[in-house]
Amino acid sequence: TTYRFYLLITLLVKISTYFLLNHSFCLIDPNTPSKCCFNFYKTAIPMNFIAKYEKTRSDCPNAGVVFTTKRGISLCLKPRVQWVKRAMDYIDLQIVENNSTSASV
């Protein structure tokens, strides 16, 4: 009977852990990026090489921005660096211009 009790407790702990972890992952907004940055690329990238960017989640240990190049390469960058800010503004402007051009056609 002690063995059965131990098995029952172990099973309950595993099931509880599963549901807790599953529930906590569901709380993450599906529209937020899934990446966190731990190493940062330091060299400036020409703005016309960048296809898009996304900010890392607020629960990541380091604030970061993930730039994706037109060739599909993802790079982590520090969002407070001046050229990174300018590149983000440039991409935002490109998106606005593309949306206004396609809306007027």
PDB file of N, CA and C in Angstrom:
ATOM      1  N   THR A   1       0.814  -1.201   0.000  1.00  0.00           N
ATOM      2  CA  THR A   1       0.000   0.000   0.000  1.00  0.00           C
ATOM      3  C   THR A   1       0.859   1.267   0.000  1.00  0.00           C
ATOM      4  N   THR A   2       1.988   1.245   0.638  1.00  0.00           N
ATOM      5  CA  THR A   2       2.877   2.406   0.630  1.00  0.00           C
ATOM      6  C   THR A   2       3.373   2.678  -0.790  1.00  0.00           C
ATOM      7  N   TYR A   3       3.662   1.603  -1.511  1.00  0.00           N
ATOM      8  CA  TYR A   3       4.125   1.746  -2.889  1.00  0.00           C
ATOM      9  C   TYR A   3       3.035   2.370  -3.760  1.00  0.00           C
ATOM     10  N   ARG A   4       1.811   1.939  -3.600  1.00  0.00           N
ATOM     11  CA  ARG A   4       0.688   2.497  -4.366  1.00  0.00           C
ATOM     12  C   ARG A   4       0.482   3.978  -4.028  1.00  0.00           C
ATOM     13  N   PHE A   5       0.604   4.297  -2.768  1.00  0.00           N
ATOM     14  CA  PHE A   5       0.460   5.687  -2.345  1.00  0.00           C
ATOM     15  C   PHE A   5       1.548   6.550  -2.999  1.00  0.00           C
ATOM     16  N   TYR A   6       2.773   6.052  -3.011  1.00  0.00           N
ATOM     17  CA  TYR A   6       3.885   6.757  -3.640  1.00  0.00           C
ATOM     18  C   TYR A   6       3.619   6.963  -5.131  1.00  0.00           C
ATOM     19  N   LEU A   7       3.143   5.921  -5.815  1.00  0.00           N
ATOM     20  CA  LEU A   7       2.823   6.034  -7.236  1.00  0.00           C
ATOM     21  C   LEU A   7       1.714   7.053  -7.482  1.00  0.00           C
ATOM     22  N   LEU A   8       0.703   7.048  -6.644  1.00  0.00           N
ATOM     23  CA  LEU A   8      -0.409   7.977  -6.783  1.00  0.00           C
ATOM     24  C   LEU A   8       0.070   9.423  -6.606  1.00  0.00           C
ATOM     25  N   ILE A   9       0.873   9.663  -5.598  1.00  0.00           N
ATOM     26  CA  ILE A   9       1.411  11.008  -5.355  1.00  0.00           C
ATOM     27  C   ILE A   9       2.287  11.447  -6.532  1.00  0.00           C
ATOM     28  N   THR A  10       3.141  10.561  -7.010  1.00  0.00           N
ATOM     29  CA  THR A  10       4.005  10.872  -8.146  1.00  0.00           C
ATOM     30  C   THR A  10       3.175  11.222  -9.376  1.00  0.00           C
ATOM     31  N   LEU A  11       2.152  10.447  -9.632  1.00  0.00           N
ATOM     32  CA  LEU A  11       1.280  10.696 -10.770  1.00  0.00           C
ATOM     33  C   LEU A  11       0.564  12.040 -10.637  1.00  0.00           C
ATOM     34  N   LEU A  12       0.069  12.345  -9.457  1.00  0.00           N
ATOM     35  CA  LEU A  12      -0.610  13.620  -9.231  1.00  0.00           C
ATOM     36  C   LEU A  12       0.337  14.809  -9.423  1.00  0.00           C
ATOM     37  N   VAL A  13       1.554  14.671  -8.952  1.00  0.00           N
ATOM     38  CA  VAL A  13       2.542  15.743  -9.118  1.00  0.00           C
ATOM     39  C   VAL A  13       2.851  15.950 -10.602  1.00  0.00           C
ATOM     40  N   LYS A  14       3.022  14.862 -11.346  1.00  0.00           N
ATOM     41  CA  LYS A  14       3.321  14.973 -12.775  1.00  0.00           C
ATOM     42  C   LYS A  14       2.163  15.611 -13.537  1.00  0.00           C
ATOM     43  N   ILE A  15       0.953  15.199 -13.233  1.00  0.00           N
ATOM     44  CA  ILE A  15      -0.221  15.760 -13.908  1.00  0.00           C
ATOM     45  C   ILE A  15      -0.370  17.240 -13.566  1.00  0.00           C
ATOM     46  N   SER A  16      -0.186  17.582 -12.304  1.00  0.00           N
ATOM     47  CA  SER A  16      -0.287  18.991 -11.890  1.00  0.00           C
ATOM     48  C   SER A  16       0.771  19.840 -12.584  1.00  0.00           C
ATOM     49  N   THR A  17       1.984  19.336 -12.641  1.00  0.00           N
ATOM     50  CA  THR A  17       3.074  20.053 -13.303  1.00  0.00           C
ATOM     51  C   THR A  17       2.760  20.255 -14.783  1.00  0.00           C
ATOM     52  N   TYR A  18       2.258  19.217 -15.425  1.00  0.00           N
ATOM     53  CA  TYR A  18       1.901  19.317 -16.841  1.00  0.00           C
ATOM     54  C   TYR A  18       0.882  20.429 -17.063  1.00  0.00           C
ATOM     55  N   PHE A  19      -0.188  20.445 -16.264  1.00  0.00           N
ATOM     56  CA  PHE A  19      -1.223  21.452 -16.448  1.00  0.00           C
ATOM     57  C   PHE A  19      -0.726  22.859 -16.111  1.00  0.00           C
ATOM     58  N   LEU A  20       0.112  22.975 -15.107  1.00  0.00           N
ATOM     59  CA  LEU A  20       0.673  24.285 -14.772  1.00  0.00           C
ATOM     60  C   LEU A  20       1.532  24.827 -15.908  1.00  0.00           C
ATOM     61  N   LEU A  21       2.414  23.986 -16.437  1.00  0.00           N
ATOM     62  CA  LEU A  21       3.284  24.425 -17.526  1.00  0.00           C
ATOM     63  C   LEU A  21       2.478  24.721 -18.781  1.00  0.00           C
ATOM     64  N   ASN A  22       1.536  23.874 -19.073  1.00  0.00           N
ATOM     65  CA  ASN A  22       0.712  24.069 -20.260  1.00  0.00           C
ATOM     66  C   ASN A  22      -0.067  25.373 -20.153  1.00  0.00           C
ATOM     67  N   HIS A  23      -0.602  25.666 -18.998  1.00  0.00           N
ATOM     68  CA  HIS A  23      -1.369  26.888 -18.797  1.00  0.00           C
ATOM     69  C   HIS A  23      -0.473  28.122 -18.903  1.00  0.00           C
ATOM     70  N   SER A  24       0.730  28.055 -18.363  1.00  0.00           N
ATOM     71  CA  SER A  24       1.614  29.221 -18.408  1.00  0.00           C
ATOM     72  C   SER A  24       2.050  29.523 -19.832  1.00  0.00           C
ATOM     73  N   PHE A  25       2.230  28.510 -20.673  1.00  0.00           N
ATOM     74  CA  PHE A  25       2.582  28.765 -22.066  1.00  0.00           C
ATOM     75  C   PHE A  25       1.411  29.371 -22.825  1.00  0.00           C
ATOM     76  N   CYS A  26       0.210  29.037 -22.438  1.00  0.00           N
ATOM     77  CA  CYS A  26      -0.972  29.588 -23.107  1.00  0.00           C
ATOM     78  C   CYS A  26      -1.152  31.069 -22.784  1.00  0.00           C
ATOM     79  N   LEU A  27      -0.552  31.538 -21.709  1.00  0.00           N
ATOM     80  CA  LEU A  27      -0.696  32.935 -21.334  1.00  0.00           C
ATOM     81  C   LEU A  27       0.133  33.864 -22.214  1.00  0.00           C
ATOM     82  N   ILE A  28       1.106  33.311 -22.926  1.00  0.00           N
ATOM     83  CA  ILE A  28       1.934  34.130 -23.806  1.00  0.00           C
ATOM     84  C   ILE A  28       1.105  34.494 -25.033  1.00  0.00           C
ATOM     85  N   ASP A  29       1.052  35.759 -25.340  1.00  0.00           N
ATOM     86  CA  ASP A  29       0.301  36.234 -26.500  1.00  0.00           C
ATOM     87  C   ASP A  29       0.895  35.628 -27.768  1.00  0.00           C
ATOM     88  N   PRO A  30       0.077  35.006 -28.608  1.00  0.00           N
ATOM     89  CA  PRO A  30       0.612  34.373 -29.817  1.00  0.00           C
ATOM     90  C   PRO A  30       1.209  35.368 -30.811  1.00  0.00           C
ATOM     91  N   ASN A  31       0.927  36.655 -30.644  1.00  0.00           N
ATOM     92  CA  ASN A  31       1.471  37.659 -31.553  1.00  0.00           C
ATOM     93  C   ASN A  31       2.825  38.187 -31.115  1.00  0.00           C
ATOM     94  N   THR A  32       3.308  37.756 -29.956  1.00  0.00           N
ATOM     95  CA  THR A  32       4.609  38.227 -29.495  1.00  0.00           C
ATOM     96  C   THR A  32       5.706  37.343 -30.064  1.00  0.00           C
ATOM     97  N   PRO A  33       6.889  37.906 -30.272  1.00  0.00           N
ATOM     98  CA  PRO A  33       7.972  37.088 -30.794  1.00  0.00           C
ATOM     99  C   PRO A  33       8.355  35.987 -29.823  1.00  0.00           C
ATOM    100  N   SER A  34       8.826  34.892 -30.365  1.00  0.00           N
ATOM    101  CA  SER A  34       9.159  33.754 -29.512  1.00  0.00           C
ATOM    102  C   SER A  34      10.625  33.755 -29.101  1.00  0.00           C
ATOM    103  N   LYS A  35      11.393  34.686 -29.603  1.00  0.00           N
ATOM    104  CA  LYS A  35      12.827  34.687 -29.339  1.00  0.00           C
ATOM    105  C   LYS A  35      13.205  35.652 -28.227  1.00  0.00           C
ATOM    106  N   CYS A  36      14.248  35.287 -27.515  1.00  0.00           N
ATOM    107  CA  CYS A  36      14.928  36.193 -26.590  1.00  0.00           C
ATOM    108  C   CYS A  36      16.363  36.329 -27.096  1.00  0.00           C
ATOM    109  N   CYS A  37      16.971  37.459 -26.846  1.00  0.00           N
ATOM    110  CA  CYS A  37      18.346  37.698 -27.291  1.00  0.00           C
ATOM    111  C   CYS A  37      19.318  37.534 -26.127  1.00  0.00           C
ATOM    112  N   PHE A  38      20.390  36.796 -26.372  1.00  0.00           N
ATOM    113  CA  PHE A  38      21.430  36.609 -25.364  1.00  0.00           C
ATOM    114  C   PHE A  38      22.775  37.125 -25.872  1.00  0.00           C
ATOM    115  N   ASN A  39      22.973  37.073 -27.170  1.00  0.00           N
ATOM    116  CA  ASN A  39      24.172  37.620 -27.811  1.00  0.00           C
ATOM    117  C   ASN A  39      23.711  38.652 -28.828  1.00  0.00           C
ATOM    118  N   PHE A  40      24.435  39.752 -28.904  1.00  0.00           N
ATOM    119  CA  PHE A  40      24.005  40.849 -29.758  1.00  0.00           C
ATOM    120  C   PHE A  40      25.015  41.121 -30.864  1.00  0.00           C
ATOM    121  N   TYR A  41      24.500  41.317 -32.063  1.00  0.00           N
ATOM    122  CA  TYR A  41      25.298  41.682 -33.229  1.00  0.00           C
ATOM    123  C   TYR A  41      25.658  43.157 -33.089  1.00  0.00           C
ATOM    124  N   LYS A  42      26.905  43.505 -33.330  1.00  0.00           N
ATOM    125  CA  LYS A  42      27.350  44.870 -33.043  1.00  0.00           C
ATOM    126  C   LYS A  42      27.585  45.725 -34.283  1.00  0.00           C
ATOM    127  N   THR A  43      27.714  45.115 -35.443  1.00  0.00           N
ATOM    128  CA  THR A  43      28.022  45.863 -36.660  1.00  0.00           C
ATOM    129  C   THR A  43      26.750  46.413 -37.292  1.00  0.00           C
ATOM    130  N   ALA A  44      26.816  47.654 -37.749  1.00  0.00           N
ATOM    131  CA  ALA A  44      25.658  48.265 -38.411  1.00  0.00           C
ATOM    132  C   ALA A  44      25.354  47.529 -39.714  1.00  0.00           C
ATOM    133  N   ILE A  45      24.072  47.399 -39.999  1.00  0.00           N
ATOM    134  CA  ILE A  45      23.600  46.726 -41.208  1.00  0.00           C
ATOM    135  C   ILE A  45      23.001  47.794 -42.123  1.00  0.00           C
ATOM    136  N   PRO A  46      23.302  47.759 -43.413  1.00  0.00           N
ATOM    137  CA  PRO A  46      22.651  48.711 -44.321  1.00  0.00           C
ATOM    138  C   PRO A  46      21.124  48.557 -44.242  1.00  0.00           C
ATOM    139  N   MET A  47      20.435  49.661 -44.143  1.00  0.00           N
ATOM    140  CA  MET A  47      18.985  49.617 -43.933  1.00  0.00           C
ATOM    141  C   MET A  47      18.247  48.898 -45.047  1.00  0.00           C
ATOM    142  N   ASN A  48      18.760  48.991 -46.274  1.00  0.00           N
ATOM    143  CA  ASN A  48      18.063  48.331 -47.376  1.00  0.00           C
ATOM    144  C   ASN A  48      18.236  46.808 -47.362  1.00  0.00           C
ATOM    145  N   PHE A  49      19.041  46.273 -46.448  1.00  0.00           N
ATOM    146  CA  PHE A  49      19.178  44.825 -46.287  1.00  0.00           C
ATOM    147  C   PHE A  49      18.110  44.256 -45.352  1.00  0.00           C
ATOM    148  N   ILE A  50      17.480  45.112 -44.564  1.00  0.00           N
ATOM    149  CA  ILE A  50      16.555  44.660 -43.518  1.00  0.00           C
ATOM    150  C   ILE A  50      15.145  44.516 -44.091  1.00  0.00           C
ATOM    151  N   ALA A  51      14.557  43.345 -43.891  1.00  0.00           N
ATOM    152  CA  ALA A  51      13.194  43.089 -44.366  1.00  0.00           C
ATOM    153  C   ALA A  51      12.165  43.446 -43.303  1.00  0.00           C
ATOM    154  N   LYS A  52      12.468  43.112 -42.052  1.00  0.00           N
ATOM    155  CA  LYS A  52      11.520  43.372 -40.960  1.00  0.00           C
ATOM    156  C   LYS A  52      12.261  43.314 -39.633  1.00  0.00           C
ATOM    157  N   TYR A  53      11.567  43.719 -38.587  1.00  0.00           N
ATOM    158  CA  TYR A  53      12.112  43.594 -37.242  1.00  0.00           C
ATOM    159  C   TYR A  53      10.976  43.294 -36.276  1.00  0.00           C
ATOM    160  N   GLU A  54      11.347  42.751 -35.134  1.00  0.00           N
ATOM    161  CA  GLU A  54      10.387  42.558 -34.049  1.00  0.00           C
ATOM    162  C   GLU A  54      11.121  42.688 -32.726  1.00  0.00           C
ATOM    163  N   LYS A  55      10.437  43.251 -31.759  1.00  0.00           N
ATOM    164  CA  LYS A  55      11.024  43.399 -30.428  1.00  0.00           C
ATOM    165  C   LYS A  55      10.850  42.086 -29.678  1.00  0.00           C
ATOM    166  N   THR A  56      11.806  41.807 -28.793  1.00  0.00           N
ATOM    167  CA  THR A  56      11.694  40.592 -27.994  1.00  0.00           C
ATOM    168  C   THR A  56      10.620  40.772 -26.926  1.00  0.00           C
ATOM    169  N   ARG A  57      10.204  39.658 -26.357  1.00  0.00           N
ATOM    170  CA  ARG A  57       9.161  39.681 -25.323  1.00  0.00           C
ATOM    171  C   ARG A  57       9.645  40.444 -24.098  1.00  0.00           C
ATOM    172  N   SER A  58       8.696  40.984 -23.363  1.00  0.00           N
ATOM    173  CA  SER A  58       9.037  41.753 -22.157  1.00  0.00           C
ATOM    174  C   SER A  58       9.574  40.856 -21.044  1.00  0.00           C
ATOM    175  N   ASP A  59       9.297  39.548 -21.112  1.00  0.00           N
ATOM    176  CA  ASP A  59       9.800  38.651 -20.068  1.00  0.00           C
ATOM    177  C   ASP A  59      11.188  38.095 -20.388  1.00  0.00           C
ATOM    178  N   CYS A  60      11.786  38.521 -21.490  1.00  0.00           N
ATOM    179  CA  CYS A  60      13.156  38.109 -21.808  1.00  0.00           C
ATOM    180  C   CYS A  60      14.119  38.823 -20.863  1.00  0.00           C
ATOM    181  N   PRO A  61      15.244  38.194 -20.530  1.00  0.00           N
ATOM    182  CA  PRO A  61      16.181  38.827 -19.597  1.00  0.00           C
ATOM    183  C   PRO A  61      16.854  40.076 -20.159  1.00  0.00           C
ATOM    184  N   ASN A  62      16.986  40.166 -21.485  1.00  0.00           N
ATOM    185  CA  ASN A  62      17.609  41.328 -22.124  1.00  0.00           C
ATOM    186  C   ASN A  62      16.640  41.922 -23.137  1.00  0.00           C
ATOM    187  N   ALA A  63      16.511  43.245 -23.115  1.00  0.00           N
ATOM    188  CA  ALA A  63      15.719  43.898 -24.163  1.00  0.00           C
ATOM    189  C   ALA A  63      16.463  43.721 -25.474  1.00  0.00           C
ATOM    190  N   GLY A  64      15.740  43.402 -26.517  1.00  0.00           N
ATOM    191  CA  GLY A  64      16.380  43.193 -27.808  1.00  0.00           C
ATOM    192  C   GLY A  64      15.427  43.427 -28.957  1.00  0.00           C
ATOM    193  N   VAL A  65      16.015  43.566 -30.133  1.00  0.00           N
ATOM    194  CA  VAL A  65      15.268  43.678 -31.376  1.00  0.00           C
ATOM    195  C   VAL A  65      15.858  42.641 -32.319  1.00  0.00           C
ATOM    196  N   VAL A  66      14.999  41.871 -32.958  1.00  0.00           N
ATOM    197  CA  VAL A  66      15.457  40.872 -33.919  1.00  0.00           C
ATOM    198  C   VAL A  66      15.207  41.431 -35.317  1.00  0.00           C
ATOM    199  N   PHE A  67      16.290  41.732 -36.027  1.00  0.00           N
ATOM    200  CA  PHE A  67      16.187  42.160 -37.421  1.00  0.00           C
ATOM    201  C   PHE A  67      16.273  40.913 -38.289  1.00  0.00           C
ATOM    202  N   THR A  68      15.419  40.833 -39.283  1.00  0.00           N
ATOM    203  CA  THR A  68      15.486  39.761 -40.267  1.00  0.00           C
ATOM    204  C   THR A  68      15.869  40.394 -41.595  1.00  0.00           C
ATOM    205  N   THR A  69      16.954  39.898 -42.184  1.00  0.00           N
ATOM    206  CA  THR A  69      17.410  40.451 -43.456  1.00  0.00           C
ATOM    207  C   THR A  69      16.561  39.901 -44.596  1.00  0.00           C
ATOM    208  N   LYS A  70      16.710  40.493 -45.763  1.00  0.00           N
ATOM    209  CA  LYS A  70      15.970  40.036 -46.940  1.00  0.00           C
ATOM    210  C   LYS A  70      16.385  38.629 -47.353  1.00  0.00           C
ATOM    211  N   ARG A  71      17.531  38.177 -46.875  1.00  0.00           N
ATOM    212  CA  ARG A  71      17.978  36.801 -47.136  1.00  0.00           C
ATOM    213  C   ARG A  71      17.517  35.828 -46.052  1.00  0.00           C
ATOM    214  N   GLY A  72      16.766  36.334 -45.073  1.00  0.00           N
ATOM    215  CA  GLY A  72      16.207  35.462 -44.040  1.00  0.00           C
ATOM    216  C   GLY A  72      17.092  35.247 -42.829  1.00  0.00           C
ATOM    217  N   ILE A  73      18.143  36.010 -42.687  1.00  0.00           N
ATOM    218  CA  ILE A  73      19.043  35.880 -41.536  1.00  0.00           C
ATOM    219  C   ILE A  73      18.504  36.737 -40.395  1.00  0.00           C
ATOM    220  N   SER A  74      18.383  36.146 -39.208  1.00  0.00           N
ATOM    221  CA  SER A  74      17.908  36.875 -38.024  1.00  0.00           C
ATOM    222  C   SER A  74      19.093  37.279 -37.162  1.00  0.00           C
ATOM    223  N   LEU A  75      19.085  38.534 -36.728  1.00  0.00           N
ATOM    224  CA  LEU A  75      20.169  39.069 -35.900  1.00  0.00           C
ATOM    225  C   LEU A  75      19.582  39.794 -34.702  1.00  0.00           C
ATOM    226  N   CYS A  76      20.131  39.532 -33.528  1.00  0.00           N
ATOM    227  CA  CYS A  76      19.716  40.241 -32.315  1.00  0.00           C
ATOM    228  C   CYS A  76      20.526  41.520 -32.175  1.00  0.00           C
ATOM    229  N   LEU A  77      19.816  42.596 -31.847  1.00  0.00           N
ATOM    230  CA  LEU A  77      20.458  43.897 -31.703  1.00  0.00           C
ATOM    231  C   LEU A  77      19.940  44.588 -30.458  1.00  0.00           C
ATOM    232  N   LYS A  78      20.748  45.501 -29.939  1.00  0.00           N
ATOM    233  CA  LYS A  78      20.333  46.274 -28.763  1.00  0.00           C
ATOM    234  C   LYS A  78      19.451  47.436 -29.214  1.00  0.00           C
ATOM    235  N   PRO A  79      18.248  47.553 -28.668  1.00  0.00           N
ATOM    236  CA  PRO A  79      17.298  48.561 -29.147  1.00  0.00           C
ATOM    237  C   PRO A  79      17.677  50.002 -28.819  1.00  0.00           C
ATOM    238  N   ARG A  80      18.614  50.213 -27.915  1.00  0.00           N
ATOM    239  CA  ARG A  80      18.989  51.587 -27.544  1.00  0.00           C
ATOM    240  C   ARG A  80      20.134  52.152 -28.374  1.00  0.00           C
ATOM    241  N   VAL A  81      20.710  51.325 -29.235  1.00  0.00           N
ATOM    242  CA  VAL A  81      21.795  51.792 -30.101  1.00  0.00           C
ATOM    243  C   VAL A  81      21.188  52.703 -31.174  1.00  0.00           C
ATOM    244  N   GLN A  82      21.857  53.820 -31.439  1.00  0.00           N
ATOM    245  CA  GLN A  82      21.284  54.852 -32.311  1.00  0.00           C
ATOM    246  C   GLN A  82      20.964  54.345 -33.713  1.00  0.00           C
ATOM    247  N   TRP A  83      21.887  53.603 -34.342  1.00  0.00           N
ATOM    248  CA  TRP A  83      21.615  53.147 -35.707  1.00  0.00           C
ATOM    249  C   TRP A  83      20.482  52.131 -35.733  1.00  0.00           C
ATOM    250  N   VAL A  84      20.307  51.382 -34.660  1.00  0.00           N
ATOM    251  CA  VAL A  84      19.198  50.418 -34.578  1.00  0.00           C
ATOM    252  C   VAL A  84      17.871  51.179 -34.522  1.00  0.00           C
ATOM    253  N   LYS A  85      17.824  52.245 -33.724  1.00  0.00           N
ATOM    254  CA  LYS A  85      16.614  53.080 -33.654  1.00  0.00           C
ATOM    255  C   LYS A  85      16.278  53.660 -35.028  1.00  0.00           C
ATOM    256  N   ARG A  86      17.311  54.175 -35.718  1.00  0.00           N
ATOM    257  CA  ARG A  86      17.078  54.750 -37.050  1.00  0.00           C
ATOM    258  C   ARG A  86      16.582  53.688 -38.030  1.00  0.00           C
ATOM    259  N   ALA A  87      17.151  52.498 -37.949  1.00  0.00           N
ATOM    260  CA  ALA A  87      16.730  51.412 -38.844  1.00  0.00           C
ATOM    261  C   ALA A  87      15.284  51.003 -38.566  1.00  0.00           C
ATOM    262  N   MET A  88      14.894  50.958 -37.294  1.00  0.00           N
ATOM    263  CA  MET A  88      13.507  50.631 -36.950  1.00  0.00           C
ATOM    264  C   MET A  88      12.558  51.697 -37.494  1.00  0.00           C
ATOM    265  N   ASP A  89      12.934  52.970 -37.349  1.00  0.00           N
ATOM    266  CA  ASP A  89      12.118  54.061 -37.896  1.00  0.00           C
ATOM    267  C   ASP A  89      12.002  53.944 -39.414  1.00  0.00           C
ATOM    268  N   TYR A  90      13.108  53.594 -40.061  1.00  0.00           N
ATOM    269  CA  TYR A  90      13.129  53.438 -41.515  1.00  0.00           C
ATOM    270  C   TYR A  90      12.173  52.323 -41.953  1.00  0.00           C
ATOM    271  N   ILE A  91      12.232  51.181 -41.276  1.00  0.00           N
ATOM    272  CA  ILE A  91      11.347  50.051 -41.606  1.00  0.00           C
ATOM    273  C   ILE A  91       9.892  50.442 -41.369  1.00  0.00           C
ATOM    274  N   ASP A  92       9.618  51.116 -40.252  1.00  0.00           N
ATOM    275  CA  ASP A  92       8.244  51.568 -39.972  1.00  0.00           C
ATOM    276  C   ASP A  92       7.743  52.493 -41.080  1.00  0.00           C
ATOM    277  N   LEU A  93       8.599  53.396 -41.533  1.00  0.00           N
ATOM    278  CA  LEU A  93       8.225  54.325 -42.601  1.00  0.00           C
ATOM    279  C   LEU A  93       7.963  53.573 -43.907  1.00  0.00           C
ATOM    280  N   GLN A  94       8.796  52.570 -44.198  1.00  0.00           N
ATOM    281  CA  GLN A  94       8.597  51.763 -45.409  1.00  0.00           C
ATOM    282  C   GLN A  94       7.242  51.061 -45.369  1.00  0.00           C
ATOM    283  N   ILE A  95       6.871  50.543 -44.212  1.00  0.00           N
ATOM    284  CA  ILE A  95       5.590  49.845 -44.063  1.00  0.00           C
ATOM    285  C   ILE A  95       4.438  50.815 -44.290  1.00  0.00           C
ATOM    286  N   VAL A  96       4.534  52.009 -43.698  1.00  0.00           N
ATOM    287  CA  VAL A  96       3.480  53.020 -43.863  1.00  0.00           C
ATOM    288  C   VAL A  96       3.364  53.427 -45.329  1.00  0.00           C
ATOM    289  N   GLU A  97       4.508  53.661 -45.983  1.00  0.00           N
ATOM    290  CA  GLU A  97       4.488  54.057 -47.394  1.00  0.00           C
ATOM    291  C   GLU A  97       3.912  52.956 -48.275  1.00  0.00           C
ATOM    292  N   ASN A  98       4.282  51.701 -48.007  1.00  0.00           N
ATOM    293  CA  ASN A  98       3.754  50.581 -48.791  1.00  0.00           C
ATOM    294  C   ASN A  98       2.254  50.429 -48.589  1.00  0.00           C
ATOM    295  N   ASN A  99       1.789  50.615 -47.355  1.00  0.00           N
ATOM    296  CA  ASN A  99       0.354  50.505 -47.076  1.00  0.00           C
ATOM    297  C   ASN A  99      -0.427  51.626 -47.747  1.00  0.00           C
ATOM    298  N   SER A 100       0.113  52.842 -47.723  1.00  0.00           N
ATOM    299  CA  SER A 100      -0.610  53.958 -48.343  1.00  0.00           C
ATOM    300  C   SER A 100      -0.594  53.842 -49.865  1.00  0.00           C
ATOM    301  N   THR A 101       0.481  53.310 -50.435  1.00  0.00           N
ATOM    302  CA  THR A 101       0.557  53.111 -51.883  1.00  0.00           C
ATOM    303  C   THR A 101      -0.435  52.042 -52.329  1.00  0.00           C
ATOM    304  N   SER A 102      -0.496  50.932 -51.594  1.00  0.00           N
ATOM    305  CA  SER A 102      -1.414  49.855 -51.973  1.00  0.00           C
ATOM    306  C   SER A 102      -2.868  50.247 -51.724  1.00  0.00           C
ATOM    307  N   ALA A 103      -3.121  51.116 -50.761  1.00  0.00           N
ATOM    308  CA  ALA A 103      -4.489  51.555 -50.478  1.00  0.00           C
ATOM    309  C   ALA A 103      -4.996  52.514 -51.549  1.00  0.00           C
ATOM    310  N   SER A 104      -4.095  53.275 -52.168  1.00  0.00           N
ATOM    311  CA  SER A 104      -4.513  54.254 -53.171  1.00  0.00           C
ATOM    312  C   SER A 104      -4.660  53.643 -54.563  1.00  0.00           C
ATOM    313  N   VAL A 105      -4.196  52.424 -54.759  1.00  0.00           N
ATOM    314  CA  VAL A 105      -4.278  51.777 -56.082  1.00  0.00           C
ATOM    315  C   VAL A 105      -5.627  51.215 -56.331  1.00  0.00           C
TER     316      VAL A 105
END
